[in-house]
Amino acid sequence: MSDVAVVGFAQAPNVRRTPGTTNGVEMLVPIFAEVFRQTGLSKQDIGFWCSGSSDYLAGRAFSFISAVDAIGAFPPIHESHVEMDAAWALYEAWLKIRMGEVDTALVYGFGKSSAGQLRRVLALQLDPYAVAPLWPDSISIAALQARLGLDAGLWSEKDLAEVAARYRDVDVSSLLDEPYLADPLRPHDVAPITDGAAVIILASAARAKEFAERPALITGIEHRVDTPVLGARDLTRAPSAEAAARAAGASGVEVAELHAPFTHQELILRASLGLDEQVRVNPSGGALTGNPMFAAGLARIGEAAKEIFTGRANRVLAHATSGPALQQNLVAVMEGLD
Amino acid sequence: MSTVLSAPLEVGFDYTRSLGPVLGRFFTGLRERRIEGVRGSDGRVHVPPVEYDPVTADPLTEFVPVGEEGTVVSWSWMSEPLEAQPLTRPFAWALIKLDGADTPMLHAVDAGSPEHVHTGLRVRVRWADEPVGHIRDIAYFVPVGAPDGTAPEPPPAADREGIMIAPVHLHYQHSASPEESRYLEALAEGRLIGQRCPACGKVYIPPRGACPVDGVPTEEEVELPDTGIVTTFCIVNVPFLGQRLKPPYVAAYILLDGADIAFLHLVLGCDASEVRMGMRVRAAWKPREEWWTSLENVDHFEPTGEPDAPYESFAHHL
Ligand SMILES: [Zn+2]
């Protein structure tokens, strides 16, 4: 089966609010142009297109159809969509190339999180029978997870602030003076509401060197899921992330881009993925500095690949999550293709 | 970026779900003021019950009654409750392990202030006054021993089995694209404008954020007449909720003269059976004082009486 490499990556600015539509077109058109410029490919050269987005974020049925305009999808193309972070769209595209159906694929994700009330919209990811009708918001669910780790002595509020402080120019003690947003979480523990989009171009290993000087060869990619029943699993761990990392062969990486929208989730992931102090975590700033829904996981893969494109690393890990409290996790391991 | 039009978009529906034997029994129980969990393959009692074991995925069928009191396993403080949450005053979200259960359930605890909540706090169910047949039949939890008024009387036996209705209401601020905004603003002046793709030259109405052929925004403004042809149509014979016209009537794709894409509108002013592909039509505008930023300013299209357009002239627009 054909190996697959990341050969291009671009993302729209991560901003608190865009004036654009929820169909993503305004954010996607410029970044499509950017990856085509990077790779020398054009839309006619792309064998398969796959996207990740959510109708609930847009408040409209089939909202991803409008985004297809950004492709310039006439004459007809091979296209698919996942109602998840676009990292899972990348997995589908990876399979298409693995199966030998196509040589190239373009994957994109987008989300205008600011259009609605993100905390409430995400409640609809929960069990629709016994949980979602209570409308627990995404930040409160994460706060319950954070408390379990505090009570178990796995981390302290200071540990959480130290994670946040790594991404901004502040000292830990001033962060701890802030009032709670959702006790025990403070504003710095929570990823900002972000509008954004990201795009990646994949190519078969056989052709990857045509499109990138130093492609990021995907040596392993896996995704796993934990039970959606919040009470039935140990929320202080991410067994599905651990299983995905093991299956993807995640040891010995120099850089890890983690999709952790909450400070304590970065600590859970570091432990679950077995990352030691030697590993550079989130050189991009990670999701705590910008978390465009349905694109942030794909962006982690892109940012990790960039470390390889630029020669700053030779073996990297990228992680994406979807669903509440790190329920679903994807891990990709990449190496430089010289 | 030019100014864009935006407006509130309200989405609301009552999600009606079938419950099946496991959840159905649980929710019927709640309505009758009792709580049952289900025993998992590993012996753990899950509350709320799960249909399939979280570890082995085996179907689960052994129901186990559990208590109305329990212990807080984790909690967070909701200082500004959001719409539709269990309480409108500040409360705690909590994972609560009911007595006799092994897995905690998520619910709200009415505790007044965060100082009154801690892990290990003992809480009891406060039943809803009016059962609705789902998880909200537990209104919230209160600390054991806290005064909570008079407990409501148990309601009469259930009259609706096996389904639950969950209302969903979401609020958005919907933005039009710059191209769409220009089009909507022109409609308020009684003008129909399209925009031309700079790459392929096609004229789109409404204009598009990106040409579906070329993937670039349409830019050059093109004023279009309010005359065109029917490319295709259907006769609506079926009555439906919210219908504004009495059937039969015609919904048709109208291709304005000079445009490269048709839009859906009504053709009135003749018998439905007379409408045909290629028929020439003209917009019937509403009175000027009713105009706003909407294609509704055109009430409908009606026949002009001119000769039909030949099929070959619009075949590529079908
Ligand atoms: Zn065009």
XYZ file of C-alpha atoms and ligand atoms in Angstrom:
657
model
C 0.000 0.000 0.000
C 1.094 3.500 -0.746
C 2.644 5.599 2.013
C 1.285 9.096 2.430
C 2.944 12.429 3.189
C 1.827 15.920 4.130
C 3.147 18.284 1.454
C 1.338 21.570 2.143
C -0.340 23.386 5.012
C -1.978 26.773 5.473
C -4.412 28.254 7.929
C -6.567 31.334 8.141
C -5.791 33.818 10.933
C -7.165 32.558 14.255
C -9.450 35.418 15.288
C -12.124 35.950 17.932
C -14.704 36.937 15.348
C -14.798 37.235 11.563
C -17.401 39.287 9.722
C -17.676 36.436 7.214
C -20.334 33.849 6.610
C -20.609 30.506 8.371
C -19.982 28.717 5.067
C -16.247 29.261 5.355
C -15.710 30.467 1.786
C -14.023 33.760 2.719
C -11.536 31.969 4.968
C -10.931 29.077 2.572
C -10.350 30.822 -0.763
C -7.094 32.535 0.341
C -5.646 29.466 2.088
C -6.424 27.188 -0.860
C -4.439 29.649 -2.995
C -1.630 29.494 -0.418
C -1.281 25.672 -0.449
C -1.477 25.606 -4.234
C 1.351 28.157 -4.289
C 3.388 26.075 -1.807
C 2.999 22.820 -3.719
C 2.703 23.994 -7.308
C -0.506 21.997 -7.569
C -3.776 23.322 -8.951
C -7.327 22.214 -8.275
C -7.278 19.999 -11.386
C -4.416 18.027 -9.847
C -6.268 17.124 -6.633
C -7.653 13.589 -6.633
C -9.850 13.752 -3.560
C -11.290 16.491 -1.346
C -12.439 16.005 2.216
C -13.628 18.471 4.842
C -14.622 18.699 8.478
C -17.168 21.173 9.843
C -20.444 21.268 11.742
C -23.980 22.290 10.868
C -24.611 23.090 14.527
C -21.843 25.681 14.465
C -23.458 27.297 11.419
C -27.064 26.837 12.532
C -27.971 25.541 9.080
C -28.467 22.136 7.522
C -25.897 21.019 4.920
C -23.812 24.137 5.562
C -20.671 22.406 4.272
C -22.150 22.368 0.757
C -21.616 26.137 0.419
C -17.959 25.700 1.331
C -17.523 23.465 -1.699
C -17.824 26.647 -3.814
C -14.374 27.583 -2.524
C -12.974 24.568 -4.324
C -14.346 25.666 -7.683
C -16.030 22.281 -7.881
C -17.037 22.256 -11.537
C -16.500 20.019 -13.402
C -17.498 17.558 -10.659
C -14.907 16.401 -8.124
C -14.543 13.539 -5.653
C -15.540 15.053 -2.353
C -16.490 13.942 1.144
C -17.217 15.467 4.541
C -17.016 14.511 8.210
C -19.060 16.163 10.950
C -15.930 16.188 13.127
C -12.630 17.962 13.325
C -11.007 17.862 9.894
C -8.200 15.684 11.313
C -10.704 12.863 10.786
C -11.261 14.097 7.236
C -7.494 13.772 6.814
C -7.754 10.166 7.993
C -10.344 9.493 5.282
C -8.140 11.140 2.666
C -5.130 9.159 3.934
C -7.125 5.957 3.347
C -8.000 7.037 -0.204
C -4.323 7.416 -1.030
C -3.371 4.237 0.856
C -5.875 2.311 -1.232
C -4.251 3.605 -4.368
C -7.383 5.365 -5.596
C -5.681 8.760 -5.805
C -2.192 10.289 -5.541
C -3.185 13.595 -4.003
C -5.853 14.855 -1.629
C -6.792 18.221 -0.166
C -8.257 18.307 3.332
C -9.835 21.352 4.932
C -11.714 22.279 8.060
C -13.463 25.464 9.060
C -15.611 26.873 11.802
C -17.152 30.208 12.650
C -17.455 29.549 16.375
C -18.523 33.144 17.027
C -21.799 32.882 15.091
C -23.628 31.148 17.936
C -23.095 30.438 21.631
C -20.296 27.899 21.432
C -20.680 26.621 25.007
C -24.325 25.728 24.334
C -23.842 24.478 20.792
C -21.308 21.922 21.997
C -23.834 20.516 24.499
C -25.411 18.834 21.485
C -22.357 16.573 21.154
C -23.422 14.856 24.371
C -25.642 11.838 24.941
C -28.996 13.104 23.630
C -31.068 11.164 26.167
C -29.713 11.626 29.654
C -27.195 14.454 29.297
C -27.808 16.921 26.449
C -31.363 17.833 27.654
C -29.689 19.338 30.745
C -27.621 21.657 28.482
C -24.333 21.236 30.334
C -21.904 23.558 28.577
C -18.506 22.500 27.278
C -16.525 24.529 29.823
C -18.424 23.060 32.795
C -17.822 19.519 31.519
C -14.102 20.270 31.291
C -14.218 21.786 34.770
C -15.637 18.534 36.182
C -12.734 16.725 34.529
C -10.221 19.213 35.944
C -11.626 18.830 39.495
C -11.253 15.046 39.361
C -7.536 15.469 38.707
C -7.171 18.135 41.428
C -8.921 15.904 43.978
C -6.766 12.939 42.944
C -3.604 15.004 43.376
C -2.625 14.577 39.720
C -2.274 18.336 39.214
C -2.779 21.589 41.099
C -4.311 24.886 40.016
C -0.738 26.188 39.860
C 0.194 23.378 37.452
C -2.670 24.455 35.220
C -1.581 28.094 35.341
C 1.966 27.028 34.442
C 0.642 25.374 31.295
C -1.181 28.594 30.373
C 1.832 30.780 31.192
C 3.975 28.884 28.680
C 1.868 30.375 25.886
C 1.724 33.974 27.031
C 3.854 36.617 28.584
C 2.427 36.468 32.113
C 3.536 35.156 35.461
C 1.808 32.247 37.122
C 0.898 34.030 40.349
C -1.035 36.758 38.536
C -2.971 34.090 36.641
C -3.938 32.488 39.945
C -5.320 35.827 41.166
C -7.972 35.770 38.430
C -11.526 34.814 39.396
C -12.909 31.454 38.327
C -14.730 31.127 35.029
C -16.119 27.726 35.990
C -14.586 26.737 39.330
C -11.929 25.218 39.261
C -11.147 26.632 35.788
C -10.062 30.229 35.249
C -10.165 32.087 31.930
C -6.539 31.182 31.147
C -7.386 27.474 31.439
C -9.813 27.652 28.528
C -9.095 27.981 24.810
C -10.432 31.191 23.297
C -13.493 31.114 21.083
C -11.917 31.229 17.651
C -13.032 31.511 14.043
C -10.695 29.892 11.594
C -9.910 27.393 8.896
C -7.035 25.140 7.930
C -6.014 23.176 4.843
C -3.543 20.376 4.214
C -2.462 18.710 0.993
C -1.512 15.040 1.121
C 0.342 13.110 -1.562
C 1.479 9.553 -2.033
C 5.057 9.077 -0.869
C 6.020 8.187 -4.429
C 5.050 11.648 -5.663
C 5.476 13.763 -2.530
C 8.902 15.108 -3.503
C 7.357 16.719 -6.581
C 5.332 19.018 -4.330
C 7.504 19.686 -1.276
C 11.209 19.925 -0.635
C 10.922 17.914 2.576
C 7.550 16.176 2.839
C 6.296 14.943 6.221
C 5.797 11.227 5.748
C 2.973 9.819 7.889
C 4.549 6.752 9.491
C 1.544 6.034 11.692
C -1.957 7.405 12.125
C -4.702 5.989 14.317
C -7.863 7.148 15.999
C -9.734 5.668 18.932
C -12.843 6.492 20.903
C -13.791 6.179 24.563
C -17.316 5.596 25.824
C -19.565 8.629 25.516
C -20.876 7.873 29.020
C -19.011 10.509 31.027
C -19.414 8.645 34.311
C -18.257 5.306 32.929
C -14.663 6.274 32.271
C -11.805 7.703 34.290
C -11.870 11.305 33.103
C -8.372 11.957 34.437
C -6.982 9.775 31.676
C -7.452 9.533 27.926
C -7.317 5.792 27.205
C -8.257 6.339 23.574
C -5.387 8.794 23.096
C -3.059 6.288 24.723
C -4.282 3.465 22.487
C -4.052 5.607 19.359
C -0.499 6.677 20.232
C 0.563 3.083 20.846
C -0.945 1.953 17.545
C 0.614 4.855 15.659
C 4.083 4.117 17.063
C 4.483 7.377 18.919
C 7.786 6.873 20.715
C 10.863 8.971 20.151
C 9.264 12.116 18.808
C 11.016 15.470 19.091
C 7.939 17.663 18.796
C 4.297 17.109 19.757
C 1.412 19.315 18.666
C -1.409 18.566 21.103
C -5.034 19.540 20.605
C -5.767 20.442 24.211
C -8.429 23.157 24.525
C -8.034 23.186 28.337
C -4.830 23.395 30.384
C -5.486 20.194 32.333
C -6.116 18.339 29.065
C -2.562 19.122 27.988
C -1.365 17.414 31.186
C -3.631 14.412 30.539
C -2.325 14.126 27.002
C 1.346 14.484 27.965
C 0.859 11.559 30.364
C -1.297 9.454 28.030
C 1.058 9.899 25.099
C 4.139 9.287 27.243
C 5.836 12.587 26.352
C 8.886 13.356 28.441
C 10.587 16.684 29.132
C 12.747 16.340 26.011
C 9.734 16.698 23.707
C 8.949 20.217 22.511
C 5.195 20.541 23.031
C 3.090 22.938 20.960
C 5.740 25.184 19.429
C 2.829 26.702 17.478
C 1.121 27.851 20.668
C -1.421 25.050 20.541
C -5.168 25.256 20.944
C -4.904 27.473 24.045
C -3.872 30.342 21.777
C -6.392 29.602 19.022
C -9.009 26.873 18.773
C -10.965 27.169 15.529
C -13.605 24.479 15.939
C -13.362 21.621 13.427
C -10.049 22.967 12.087
C -7.816 23.092 15.191
C -7.020 19.351 15.134
C -6.125 19.468 11.448
C -3.994 22.531 12.187
C -2.049 20.491 14.769
C -1.101 18.033 12.008
C -0.143 20.936 9.775
C 1.912 22.667 12.468
C 3.738 19.436 13.297
C 4.416 18.860 9.594
C 5.807 22.387 9.366
C 8.484 21.429 11.900
C 9.592 18.833 9.357
C 9.224 21.078 6.294
C 11.548 23.600 7.921
C 14.050 21.025 9.159
C 13.503 21.929 12.809
C 12.586 18.283 13.589
C 12.764 14.897 11.955
C 10.145 12.947 13.904
C 6.977 14.598 15.194
C 3.609 13.742 16.685
C 0.289 15.468 16.062
C -2.829 14.904 18.109
C -6.447 15.882 17.479
C -9.495 15.517 19.673
C -13.223 15.659 19.091
C -16.188 15.357 21.424
C -16.414 16.191 25.144
C -13.599 15.735 27.685
C -11.105 14.169 25.236
C -13.528 11.417 24.247
C -12.191 10.824 20.732
C -8.532 11.079 19.865
C -6.373 10.825 16.778
C -2.602 10.563 16.724
C -0.376 10.933 13.675
C 3.373 10.398 13.641
C 5.419 11.948 10.837
C 9.035 11.796 9.692
C 11.008 13.830 7.202
C 11.162 12.325 3.722
C 14.597 13.324 2.481
C -13.941 44.347 3.612
C -17.170 46.160 2.697
C -19.940 46.209 5.268
C -21.986 43.070 5.450
C -25.571 42.551 6.470
C -26.231 40.379 9.460
C -29.292 39.394 11.429
C -30.264 37.106 14.281
C -30.974 33.533 13.240
C -33.085 31.499 15.635
C -33.073 27.728 15.350
C -35.638 25.771 17.312
C -37.200 22.339 17.196
C -38.570 19.669 19.483
C -36.415 16.606 19.034
C -38.636 13.551 19.407
C -36.732 10.366 20.178
C -37.687 6.731 20.597
C -36.282 5.324 23.818
C -36.129 1.547 23.437
C -36.365 -0.916 26.325
C -33.459 0.257 28.511
C -33.803 4.034 28.426
C -37.593 3.698 28.196
C -37.679 1.820 31.478
C -35.330 4.354 33.104
C -37.364 7.370 32.050
C -40.685 5.703 32.915
C -39.158 5.095 36.336
C -38.206 8.749 36.753
C -41.765 9.775 35.987
C -42.894 7.430 38.750
C -40.225 8.789 41.108
C -37.843 5.867 41.192
C -34.341 5.430 39.767
C -33.017 2.271 38.195
C -29.568 1.551 36.871
C -28.313 -1.352 34.799
C -25.569 -3.806 35.739
C -22.587 -3.913 33.395
C -20.525 -6.940 32.361
C -17.937 -6.021 34.990
C -20.592 -5.866 37.713
C -20.682 -2.058 37.881
C -24.147 -0.504 38.121
C -24.533 2.309 35.576
C -26.863 5.240 36.279
C -28.246 6.476 33.949
C -28.437 2.996 32.466
C -26.539 2.300 29.254
C -27.901 0.048 26.535
C -24.522 -1.494 25.781
C -21.640 -2.132 28.113
C -19.050 0.672 27.893
C -16.222 -1.879 28.049
C -17.424 -4.970 26.161
C -20.299 -3.471 24.122
C -22.561 -6.344 25.234
C -26.280 -5.528 25.482
C -27.268 -4.960 29.115
C -30.599 -6.035 30.607
C -30.236 -6.477 34.389
C -31.941 -3.528 36.102
C -30.949 -2.532 39.630
C -32.888 -0.053 41.781
C -30.689 2.653 43.307
C -31.231 5.323 45.944
C -32.463 8.911 45.676
C -29.434 10.078 47.611
C -25.851 10.097 46.504
C -22.380 11.593 46.778
C -20.761 14.334 44.725
C -17.726 12.892 42.915
C -16.773 16.091 41.084
C -18.317 19.527 40.666
C -17.933 22.881 38.987
C -19.643 26.160 39.717
C -22.032 27.744 37.206
C -22.153 31.364 38.295
C -24.180 32.578 35.324
C -26.522 29.787 34.211
C -27.157 29.537 30.496
C -30.522 29.186 28.809
C -32.325 25.859 29.362
C -30.018 24.654 32.123
C -31.721 23.054 35.160
C -31.599 26.168 37.359
C -31.761 29.876 36.555
C -29.910 30.829 39.766
C -26.196 29.985 40.237
C -25.720 26.280 40.834
C -23.142 23.489 40.722
C -22.781 20.987 37.950
C -21.883 17.709 39.590
C -21.056 14.129 38.873
C -23.198 12.323 41.463
C -22.807 8.700 42.427
C -26.198 7.542 43.687
C -26.273 5.046 46.534
C -26.140 1.610 44.940
C -24.622 2.892 41.704
C -20.987 2.545 40.602
C -20.853 5.228 37.921
C -21.772 8.860 38.548
C -24.437 10.770 36.648
C -24.276 14.390 35.585
C -26.822 16.791 37.052
C -27.242 20.126 38.814
C -26.976 20.778 42.549
C -28.837 23.709 44.052
C -26.397 24.763 46.768
C -26.595 28.568 46.832
C -22.887 29.288 46.638
C -19.651 27.416 45.861
C -18.727 27.458 49.568
C -21.548 24.966 50.150
C -20.275 22.410 47.647
C -17.395 20.006 48.053
C -16.373 16.651 46.718
C -18.046 14.071 48.942
C -21.103 16.251 49.572
C -24.234 14.165 50.183
C -27.134 15.188 47.935
C -30.660 13.991 47.214
C -32.984 14.208 44.260
C -35.443 17.063 43.951
C -38.181 15.770 41.646
C -39.758 17.990 39.013
C -43.253 19.282 39.683
C -44.386 18.457 36.161
C -42.857 15.283 34.708
C -41.937 15.490 31.034
C -40.706 11.934 30.435
C -36.955 12.435 30.373
C -33.944 13.327 32.511
C -35.508 16.648 33.526
C -37.981 14.709 35.694
C -35.099 15.030 38.139
C -35.293 18.816 38.490
C -31.962 19.041 40.305
C -30.258 17.775 43.472
C -30.087 19.482 46.876
C -27.659 18.899 49.746
C -29.066 16.303 52.136
C -30.661 18.127 55.043
C -31.055 21.411 53.151
C -34.517 22.958 53.322
C -36.164 22.689 49.911
C -39.858 23.456 50.454
C -42.494 20.804 50.054
C -41.677 17.893 47.785
C -44.179 17.704 44.943
C -46.802 14.948 44.970
C -46.110 11.970 42.702
C -47.924 12.510 39.406
C -50.576 10.171 37.962
C -49.430 7.196 35.908
C -47.742 7.837 32.614
C -49.794 8.214 29.481
C -47.008 8.283 26.936
C -44.487 5.460 26.760
C -41.381 4.937 24.780
C -40.632 8.414 23.479
C -39.095 11.605 24.791
C -39.243 15.126 23.448
C -36.206 17.347 23.917
C -36.567 20.987 22.866
C -33.523 22.535 21.180
C -33.208 26.313 20.857
C -30.039 27.917 19.535
C -29.285 31.522 18.676
C -26.936 32.756 16.003
C -25.905 35.998 14.382
C -26.015 35.122 10.697
C -23.831 37.167 8.357
C -24.270 37.507 4.637
C -21.165 37.643 2.477
C -20.109 41.021 1.025
C -21.410 39.876 -2.381
C -24.727 38.737 -0.940
C -25.032 41.947 1.074
C -24.735 44.086 -2.086
C -27.469 41.997 -3.684
C -29.805 42.319 -0.674
C -29.228 46.077 -0.393
C -30.053 46.492 -4.097
C -33.295 44.555 -3.643
C -34.362 47.130 -1.047
C -34.080 49.699 -3.888
C -36.048 47.529 -6.298
C -32.965 46.481 -8.261
C -31.839 43.002 -9.207
C -28.065 42.765 -9.288
C -25.874 39.872 -10.162
C -22.105 39.696 -10.097
C -19.765 38.419 -12.765
C -17.000 35.909 -12.115
C -13.693 37.539 -13.089
C -12.414 34.188 -14.419
C -15.231 32.594 -16.429
C -17.488 35.616 -16.961
C -20.621 33.911 -15.694
C -23.210 36.124 -14.005
C -24.608 34.820 -10.743
C -27.722 36.014 -8.943
C -27.541 35.916 -6.001
C -23.821 36.676 -6.321
C -21.453 34.181 -4.706
C -18.566 34.280 -2.294
C -16.784 32.018 -4.742
C -17.586 30.931 -8.295
C -18.267 27.190 -8.144
C -16.279 26.776 -11.354
C -13.243 28.860 -10.461
C -13.229 29.199 -6.674
C -12.805 32.993 -6.799
C -15.259 35.608 -5.475
C -17.612 37.147 -8.031
C -16.918 40.886 -8.151
C -18.158 42.975 -11.081
C -21.693 44.165 -10.478
C -24.254 43.546 -13.254
C -27.708 45.098 -13.202
C -30.241 42.554 -14.414
C -33.735 43.169 -15.813
C -36.761 41.716 -14.051
C -37.652 39.625 -17.092
C -36.557 36.117 -17.874
C -37.715 32.627 -18.630
C -38.933 29.550 -16.801
C -36.228 26.896 -17.141
C -38.028 24.203 -15.189
C -40.958 24.071 -12.813
C -43.232 21.929 -10.709
C -46.907 22.188 -9.869
C -47.421 22.051 -6.116
C -50.554 20.043 -5.379
C -49.785 18.976 -1.832
C -50.886 21.065 1.154
C -48.262 21.421 3.929
C -47.810 23.248 7.219
C -47.027 26.931 6.716
C -48.100 26.975 3.068
C -49.018 30.498 1.970
C -50.756 29.788 -1.328
C -53.660 27.469 -2.022
C -52.606 24.559 -4.269
C -52.307 24.031 -7.133
C -49.617 26.627 -7.862
C -46.291 26.684 -9.683
C -42.789 26.866 -8.203
C -40.309 27.471 -10.992
C -36.665 28.140 -11.721
C -36.450 31.615 -13.242
C -33.443 32.521 -15.384
C -33.266 36.300 -15.670
C -32.156 37.710 -19.032
C -28.368 38.027 -18.864
C -27.921 35.704 -15.871
C -26.192 32.320 -15.897
C -27.965 30.800 -12.949
C -31.662 30.384 -12.233
C -33.350 30.918 -8.855
C -36.519 29.490 -7.397
C -39.674 31.619 -7.367
C -43.420 31.454 -7.998
C -45.192 31.745 -11.348
C -48.726 33.050 -10.926
C -51.097 34.986 -13.122
C -52.059 32.079 -15.327
C -53.475 28.627 -14.880
C -50.876 26.256 -13.439
C -51.365 23.931 -16.382
C -50.284 26.674 -18.803
C -46.780 27.082 -17.331
C -44.088 25.549 -19.539
C -40.321 25.422 -19.969
C -39.083 28.439 -21.926
C -42.088 30.608 -21.011
C -41.253 34.334 -20.836
C -42.030 35.921 -17.450
C -41.730 39.278 -15.682
C -41.475 40.103 -11.961
C -44.625 41.314 -10.211
C -43.230 43.601 -7.498
C -44.955 44.219 -4.199
C -45.920 47.838 -3.426
C -42.780 49.927 -2.855
C -43.597 50.585 0.825
C -43.266 46.825 1.512
C -39.747 46.502 0.075
C -36.867 45.424 2.273
C -33.603 43.538 1.813
C -35.306 40.454 0.406
C -36.263 38.734 -2.813
C -39.740 38.645 -1.267
C -40.063 42.167 -2.763
C -40.895 40.291 -5.941
C -44.259 38.759 -5.064
C -44.142 36.362 -8.013
C -43.403 36.165 -11.732
C -46.116 36.229 -14.365
C -46.264 35.501 -18.096
C -45.387 38.386 -20.462
C -47.209 36.834 -23.427
C -44.035 36.978 -25.577
C -43.078 33.914 -27.637
C -41.297 31.157 -25.686
C -37.515 30.915 -25.667
C -36.302 27.981 -27.775
C -35.125 24.987 -25.741
C -31.555 25.153 -27.112
C -31.203 28.692 -25.687
C -31.489 27.471 -22.068
C -30.712 23.740 -22.268
C -27.258 24.332 -20.739
C -28.840 26.036 -17.719
C -30.842 22.984 -16.689
Zn -16.091 31.522 -12.675
